[in-house]
Tab-separated table of C-alpha atoms and ligand atoms in Angstrom:
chain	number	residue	atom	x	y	z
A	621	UNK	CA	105.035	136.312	129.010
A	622	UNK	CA	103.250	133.089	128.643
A	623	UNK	CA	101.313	132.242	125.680
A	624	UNK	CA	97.648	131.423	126.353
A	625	UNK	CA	97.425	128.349	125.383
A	626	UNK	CA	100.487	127.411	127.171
A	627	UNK	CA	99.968	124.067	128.493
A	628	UNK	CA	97.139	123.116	126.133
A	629	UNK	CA	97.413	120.222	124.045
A	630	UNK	CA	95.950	120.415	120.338
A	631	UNK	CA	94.971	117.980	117.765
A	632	UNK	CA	94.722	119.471	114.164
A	633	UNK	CA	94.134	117.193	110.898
A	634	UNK	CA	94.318	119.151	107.988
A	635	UNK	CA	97.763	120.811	109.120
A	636	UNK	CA	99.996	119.847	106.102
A	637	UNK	CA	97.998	123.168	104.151
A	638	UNK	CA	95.994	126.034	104.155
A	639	UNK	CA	94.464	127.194	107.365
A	640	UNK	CA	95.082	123.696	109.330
A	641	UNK	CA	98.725	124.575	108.818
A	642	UNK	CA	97.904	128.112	109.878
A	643	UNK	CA	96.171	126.802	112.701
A	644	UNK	CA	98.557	124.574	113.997
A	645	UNK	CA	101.316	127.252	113.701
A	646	UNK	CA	99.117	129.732	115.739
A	647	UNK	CA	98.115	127.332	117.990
A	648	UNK	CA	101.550	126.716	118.785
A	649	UNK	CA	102.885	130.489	118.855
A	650	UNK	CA	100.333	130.920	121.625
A	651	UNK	CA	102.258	128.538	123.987
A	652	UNK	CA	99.765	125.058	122.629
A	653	UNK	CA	101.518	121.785	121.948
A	654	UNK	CA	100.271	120.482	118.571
A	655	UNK	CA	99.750	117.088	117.146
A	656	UNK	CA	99.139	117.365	113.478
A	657	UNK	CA	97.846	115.150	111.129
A	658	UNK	CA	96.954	115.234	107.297
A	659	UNK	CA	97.749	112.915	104.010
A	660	UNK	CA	100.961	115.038	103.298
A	661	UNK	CA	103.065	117.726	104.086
A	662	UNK	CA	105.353	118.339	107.163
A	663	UNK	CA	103.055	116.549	109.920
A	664	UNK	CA	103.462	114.564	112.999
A	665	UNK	CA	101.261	111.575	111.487
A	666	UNK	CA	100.516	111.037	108.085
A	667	UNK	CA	97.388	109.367	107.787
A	668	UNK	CA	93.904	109.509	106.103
A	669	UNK	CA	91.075	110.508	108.371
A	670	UNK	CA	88.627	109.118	106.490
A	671	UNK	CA	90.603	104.702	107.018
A	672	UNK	CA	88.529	102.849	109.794
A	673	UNK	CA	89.557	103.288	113.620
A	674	UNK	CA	92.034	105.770	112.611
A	675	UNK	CA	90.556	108.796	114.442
A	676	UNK	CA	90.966	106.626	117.969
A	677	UNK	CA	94.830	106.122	117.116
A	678	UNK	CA	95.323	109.726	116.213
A	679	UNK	CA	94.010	110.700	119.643
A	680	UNK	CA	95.705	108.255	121.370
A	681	UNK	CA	98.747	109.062	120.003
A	682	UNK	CA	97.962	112.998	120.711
A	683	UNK	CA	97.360	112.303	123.895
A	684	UNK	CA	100.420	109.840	124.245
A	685	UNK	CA	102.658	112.277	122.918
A	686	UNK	CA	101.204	115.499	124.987
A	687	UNK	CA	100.035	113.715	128.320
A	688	UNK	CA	96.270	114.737	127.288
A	689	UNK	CA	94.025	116.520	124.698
A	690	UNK	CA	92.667	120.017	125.035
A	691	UNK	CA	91.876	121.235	121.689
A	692	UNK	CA	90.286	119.524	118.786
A	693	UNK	CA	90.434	121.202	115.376
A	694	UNK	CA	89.461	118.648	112.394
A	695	UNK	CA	89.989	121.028	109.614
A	696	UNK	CA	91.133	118.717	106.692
A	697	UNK	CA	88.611	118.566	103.997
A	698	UNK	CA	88.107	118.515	100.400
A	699	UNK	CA	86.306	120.465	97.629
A	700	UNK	CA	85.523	120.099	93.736
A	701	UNK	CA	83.059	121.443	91.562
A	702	UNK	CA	80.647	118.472	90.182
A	703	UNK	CA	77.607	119.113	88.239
A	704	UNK	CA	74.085	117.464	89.791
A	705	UNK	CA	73.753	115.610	86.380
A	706	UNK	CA	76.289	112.701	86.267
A	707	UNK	CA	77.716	113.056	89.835
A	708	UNK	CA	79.082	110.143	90.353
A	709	UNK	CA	77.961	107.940	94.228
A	710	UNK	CA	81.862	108.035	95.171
A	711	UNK	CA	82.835	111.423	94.765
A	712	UNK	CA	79.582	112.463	96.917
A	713	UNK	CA	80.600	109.807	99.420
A	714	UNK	CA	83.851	110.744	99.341
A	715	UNK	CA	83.189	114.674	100.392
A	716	UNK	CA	81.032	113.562	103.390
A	717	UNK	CA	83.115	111.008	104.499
A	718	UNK	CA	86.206	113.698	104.483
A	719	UNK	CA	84.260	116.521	105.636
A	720	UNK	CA	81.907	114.777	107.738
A	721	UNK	CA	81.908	111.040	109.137
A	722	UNK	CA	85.613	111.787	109.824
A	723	UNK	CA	84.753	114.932	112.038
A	724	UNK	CA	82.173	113.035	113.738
A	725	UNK	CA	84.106	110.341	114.297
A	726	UNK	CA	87.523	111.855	115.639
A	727	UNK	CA	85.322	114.135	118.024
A	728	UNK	CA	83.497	111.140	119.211
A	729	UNK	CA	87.022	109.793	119.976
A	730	UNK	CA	88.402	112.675	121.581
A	731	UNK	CA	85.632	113.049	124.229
A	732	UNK	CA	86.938	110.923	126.946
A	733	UNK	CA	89.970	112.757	126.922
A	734	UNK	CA	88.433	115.863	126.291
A	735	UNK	CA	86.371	115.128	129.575
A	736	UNK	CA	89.548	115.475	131.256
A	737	UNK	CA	90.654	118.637	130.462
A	738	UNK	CA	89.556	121.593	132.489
A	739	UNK	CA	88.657	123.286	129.284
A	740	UNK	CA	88.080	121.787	126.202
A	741	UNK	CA	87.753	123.187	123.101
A	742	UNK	CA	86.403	121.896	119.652
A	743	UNK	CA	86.507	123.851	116.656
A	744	UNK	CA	85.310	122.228	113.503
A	745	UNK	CA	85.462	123.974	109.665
A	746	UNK	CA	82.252	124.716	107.651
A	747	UNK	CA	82.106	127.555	105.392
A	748	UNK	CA	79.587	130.610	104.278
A	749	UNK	CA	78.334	127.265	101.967
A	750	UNK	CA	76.965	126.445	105.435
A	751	UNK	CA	74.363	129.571	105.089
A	752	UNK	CA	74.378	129.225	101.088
A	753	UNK	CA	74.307	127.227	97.886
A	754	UNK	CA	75.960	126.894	94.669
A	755	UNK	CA	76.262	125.569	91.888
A	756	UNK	CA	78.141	122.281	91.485
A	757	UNK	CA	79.174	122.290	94.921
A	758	UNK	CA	75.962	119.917	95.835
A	759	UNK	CA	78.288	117.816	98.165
A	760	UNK	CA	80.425	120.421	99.656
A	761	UNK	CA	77.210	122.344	100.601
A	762	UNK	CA	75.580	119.185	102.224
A	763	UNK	CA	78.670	118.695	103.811
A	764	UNK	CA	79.056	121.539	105.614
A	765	UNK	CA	75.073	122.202	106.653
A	766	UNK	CA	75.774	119.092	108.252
A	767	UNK	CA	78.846	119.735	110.269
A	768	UNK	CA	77.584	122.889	111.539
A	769	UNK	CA	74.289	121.115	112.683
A	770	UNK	CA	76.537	118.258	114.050
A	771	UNK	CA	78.631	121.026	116.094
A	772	UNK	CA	75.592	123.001	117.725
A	773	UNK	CA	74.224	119.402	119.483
A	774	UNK	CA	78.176	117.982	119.770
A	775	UNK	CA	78.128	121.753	121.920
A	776	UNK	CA	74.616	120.614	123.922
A	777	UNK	CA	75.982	117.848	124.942
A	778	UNK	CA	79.510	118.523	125.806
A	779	UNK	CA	78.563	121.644	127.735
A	780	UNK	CA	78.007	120.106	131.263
A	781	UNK	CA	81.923	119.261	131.254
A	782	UNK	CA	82.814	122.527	130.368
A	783	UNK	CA	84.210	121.764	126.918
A	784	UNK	CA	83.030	124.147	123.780
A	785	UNK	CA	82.446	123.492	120.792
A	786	UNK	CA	81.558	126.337	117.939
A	787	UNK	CA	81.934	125.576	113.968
A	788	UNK	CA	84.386	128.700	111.729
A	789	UNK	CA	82.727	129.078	108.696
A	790	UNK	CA	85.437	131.098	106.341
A	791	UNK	CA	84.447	132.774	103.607
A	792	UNK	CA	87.063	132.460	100.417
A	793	UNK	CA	90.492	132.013	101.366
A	794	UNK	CA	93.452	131.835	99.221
A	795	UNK	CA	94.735	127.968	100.218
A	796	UNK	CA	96.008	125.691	97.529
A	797	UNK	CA	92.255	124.210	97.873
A	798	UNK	CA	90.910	127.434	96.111
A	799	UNK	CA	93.811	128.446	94.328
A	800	UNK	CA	93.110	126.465	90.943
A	801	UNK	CA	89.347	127.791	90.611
A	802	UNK	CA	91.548	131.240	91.033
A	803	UNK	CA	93.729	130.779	88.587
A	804	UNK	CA	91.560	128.929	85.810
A	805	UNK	CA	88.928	131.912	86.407
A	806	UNK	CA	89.794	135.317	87.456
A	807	UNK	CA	86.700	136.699	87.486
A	808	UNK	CA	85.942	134.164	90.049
A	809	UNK	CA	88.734	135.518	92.329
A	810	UNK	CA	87.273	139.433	91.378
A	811	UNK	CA	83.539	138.234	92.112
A	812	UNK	CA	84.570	137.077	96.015
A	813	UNK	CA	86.800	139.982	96.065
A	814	UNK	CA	83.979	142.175	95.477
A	815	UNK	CA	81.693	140.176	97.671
A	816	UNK	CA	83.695	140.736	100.596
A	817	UNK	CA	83.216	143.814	102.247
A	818	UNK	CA	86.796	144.388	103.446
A	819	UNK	CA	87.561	143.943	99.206
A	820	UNK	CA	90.071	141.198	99.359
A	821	UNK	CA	90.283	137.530	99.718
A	822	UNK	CA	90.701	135.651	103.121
A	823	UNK	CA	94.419	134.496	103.910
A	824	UNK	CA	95.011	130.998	106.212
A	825	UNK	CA	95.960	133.084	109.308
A	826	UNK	CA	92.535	135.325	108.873
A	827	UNK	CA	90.865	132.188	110.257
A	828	UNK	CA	93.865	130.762	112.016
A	829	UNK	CA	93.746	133.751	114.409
A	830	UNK	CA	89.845	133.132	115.266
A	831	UNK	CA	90.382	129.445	115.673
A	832	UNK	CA	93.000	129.942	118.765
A	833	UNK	CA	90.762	132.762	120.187
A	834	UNK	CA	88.034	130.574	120.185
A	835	UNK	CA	90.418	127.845	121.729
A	836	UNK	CA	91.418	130.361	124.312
A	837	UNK	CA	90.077	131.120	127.696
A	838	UNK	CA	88.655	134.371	126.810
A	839	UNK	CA	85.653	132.412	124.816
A	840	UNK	CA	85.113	130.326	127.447
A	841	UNK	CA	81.138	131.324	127.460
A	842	UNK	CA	80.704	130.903	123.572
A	843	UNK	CA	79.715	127.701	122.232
A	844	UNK	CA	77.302	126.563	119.629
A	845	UNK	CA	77.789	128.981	117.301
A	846	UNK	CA	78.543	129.515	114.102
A	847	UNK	CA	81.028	132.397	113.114
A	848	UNK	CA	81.139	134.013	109.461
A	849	UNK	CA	85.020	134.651	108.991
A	850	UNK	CA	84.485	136.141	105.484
A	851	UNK	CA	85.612	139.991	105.452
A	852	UNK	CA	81.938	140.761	105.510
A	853	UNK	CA	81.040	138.609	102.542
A	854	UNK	CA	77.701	137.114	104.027
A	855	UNK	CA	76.508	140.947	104.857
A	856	UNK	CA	76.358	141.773	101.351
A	857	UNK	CA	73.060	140.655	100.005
B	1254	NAD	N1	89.786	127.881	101.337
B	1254	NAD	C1	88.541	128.296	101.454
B	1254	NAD	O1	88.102	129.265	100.779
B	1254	NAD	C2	87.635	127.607	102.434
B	1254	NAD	C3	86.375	128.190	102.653
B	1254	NAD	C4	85.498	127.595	103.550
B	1254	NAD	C5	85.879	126.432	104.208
B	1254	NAD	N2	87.104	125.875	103.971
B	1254	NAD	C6	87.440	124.659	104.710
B	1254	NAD	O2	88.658	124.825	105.380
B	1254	NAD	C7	89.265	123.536	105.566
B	1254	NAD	C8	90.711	123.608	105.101
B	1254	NAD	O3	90.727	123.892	103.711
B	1254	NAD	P1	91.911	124.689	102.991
B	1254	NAD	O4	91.297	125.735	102.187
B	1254	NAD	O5	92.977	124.989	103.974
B	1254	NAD	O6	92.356	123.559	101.951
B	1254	NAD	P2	93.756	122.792	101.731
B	1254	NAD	O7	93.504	121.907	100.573
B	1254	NAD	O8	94.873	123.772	101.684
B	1254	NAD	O9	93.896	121.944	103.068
B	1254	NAD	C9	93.100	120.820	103.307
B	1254	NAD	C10	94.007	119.721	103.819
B	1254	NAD	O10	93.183	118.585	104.167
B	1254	NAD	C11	93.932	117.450	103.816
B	1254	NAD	N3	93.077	116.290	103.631
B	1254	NAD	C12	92.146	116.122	102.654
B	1254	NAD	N4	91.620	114.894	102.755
B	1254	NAD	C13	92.229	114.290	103.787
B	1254	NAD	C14	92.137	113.006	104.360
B	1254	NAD	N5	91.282	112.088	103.875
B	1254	NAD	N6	92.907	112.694	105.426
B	1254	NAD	C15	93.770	113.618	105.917
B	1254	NAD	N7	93.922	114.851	105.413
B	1254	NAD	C16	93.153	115.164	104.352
B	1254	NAD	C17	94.634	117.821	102.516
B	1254	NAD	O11	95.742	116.960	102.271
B	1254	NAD	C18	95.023	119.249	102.768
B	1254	NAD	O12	96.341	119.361	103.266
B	1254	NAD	C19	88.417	122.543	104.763
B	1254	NAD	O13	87.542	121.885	105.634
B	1254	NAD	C20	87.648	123.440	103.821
B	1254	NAD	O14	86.427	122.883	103.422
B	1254	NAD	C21	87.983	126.448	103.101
């Protein structure tokens, strides 16, 4: 039987780790051909999202390799924990250019290829940080507010060509991103254990697996939206 994404041609930054790795290999399983990207690991094009005009070479090259570009799923991003007081200007900077002017940027690139696919899909990353805040995570938090906001008018004004776009927000996910915090601090793993209501932490293919749905034809009439995949974590007060 043929996969249902079979034909579909996916870009995915982020895909050298964590859940853009999951995602590309998902993607993929499901019949998609993927064009991955990140700063390292086993990818088609190792680059940095965040270097000027970059974004319109990765889709050009997608689409040179692949004949077209269905699927857009910038998941490569960065976290750290940095107190308000003494934050330094470039680490801030650095989060939202990562996490955000990159995203904008390699969607803004994809859409006249997107345009031409009969359904095109965008899935960008936030996090339950999009609905919360914490602690030393002033950045990450403004970061991704800002890239769900950015997705719900990016899906206003892509609708009339039939291409959706909807922002994943995972809850805590065991990815080499969070596995240090993990490690250094159990308790921190047994607090978002405890938060979630399923009692365990997230694995990559938890979110992987919503990603492709929401790629897939079956979610053809959901866009805008923002989708908790946290085991239940943001339904316990
Ligand atoms: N792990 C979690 O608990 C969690 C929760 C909510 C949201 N997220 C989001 O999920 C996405 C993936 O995170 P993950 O947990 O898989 O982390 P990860 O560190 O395993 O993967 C992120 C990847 O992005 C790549 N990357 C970082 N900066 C880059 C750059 N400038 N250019 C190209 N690639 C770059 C890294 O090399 C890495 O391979 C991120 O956007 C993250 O914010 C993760």
């Amino acid at each position: 039987m043929a996969g249902r994404l079979e034909g579909r041609s996916a870009l995915v930054t982020g895909a050298g780790s964590g859940i853009g790795l999951a995602t590309a290999r998902r993607l993929a399983a499901d019949g998609a051909r993927v064009f991955t990207v990140d700063l390292k690991g086993e990818v088609d094009r190792l680059a940095d999202v965040t270097a000027p005009g970059i974004n319109a070479e990765l889709v050009a090259a997608a689409v040179a390799r692949h004949g077209g570009l269905d699927i857009l799923v910038p998941c490569a991003g960065v976290s750290a924990f940095h107190p308000l007081e003494g934050h330094d200007d470039d680490y801030f900077d650095h989060v939202m250019a990562v996490n955000l002017t990159a995203v904008f940027r390699l969607i803004r690139d994809a859409v006249p290829a997107l345009k031409q696919s009969p359904q095109g899909r965008i899935v960008t990353i936030g996090s339950t940080m999009a609905r919360f805040g914490d602690a030393g995570l002033v950045a990450y938090g403004a970061s991704k507010h800002a890239v769900l906001g950015m997705t719900r008018s990016v899906a206003c004004e892509l609708g009339p060509f039939g291409i959706t776009a909807n922002c994943l927000q995972p809850g805590a996910i065991e990815t080499p991103m969070t596995e240090p915090a993990f490690t250094a601090m159990p308790e921190f793993r047994t607090y978002f254990e405890k938060k979630a209501a399923l009692g365990r932490l997230g694995q990559p293919e938890d979110v992987a697996d919503v990603i492709a749905f929401l790629c897939s034809d079956d979610a053809r009439f959901m866009t805008g939206q923002g989708f908790f995949v946290d085991g239940g974590a943001m339904t316990r007060q």
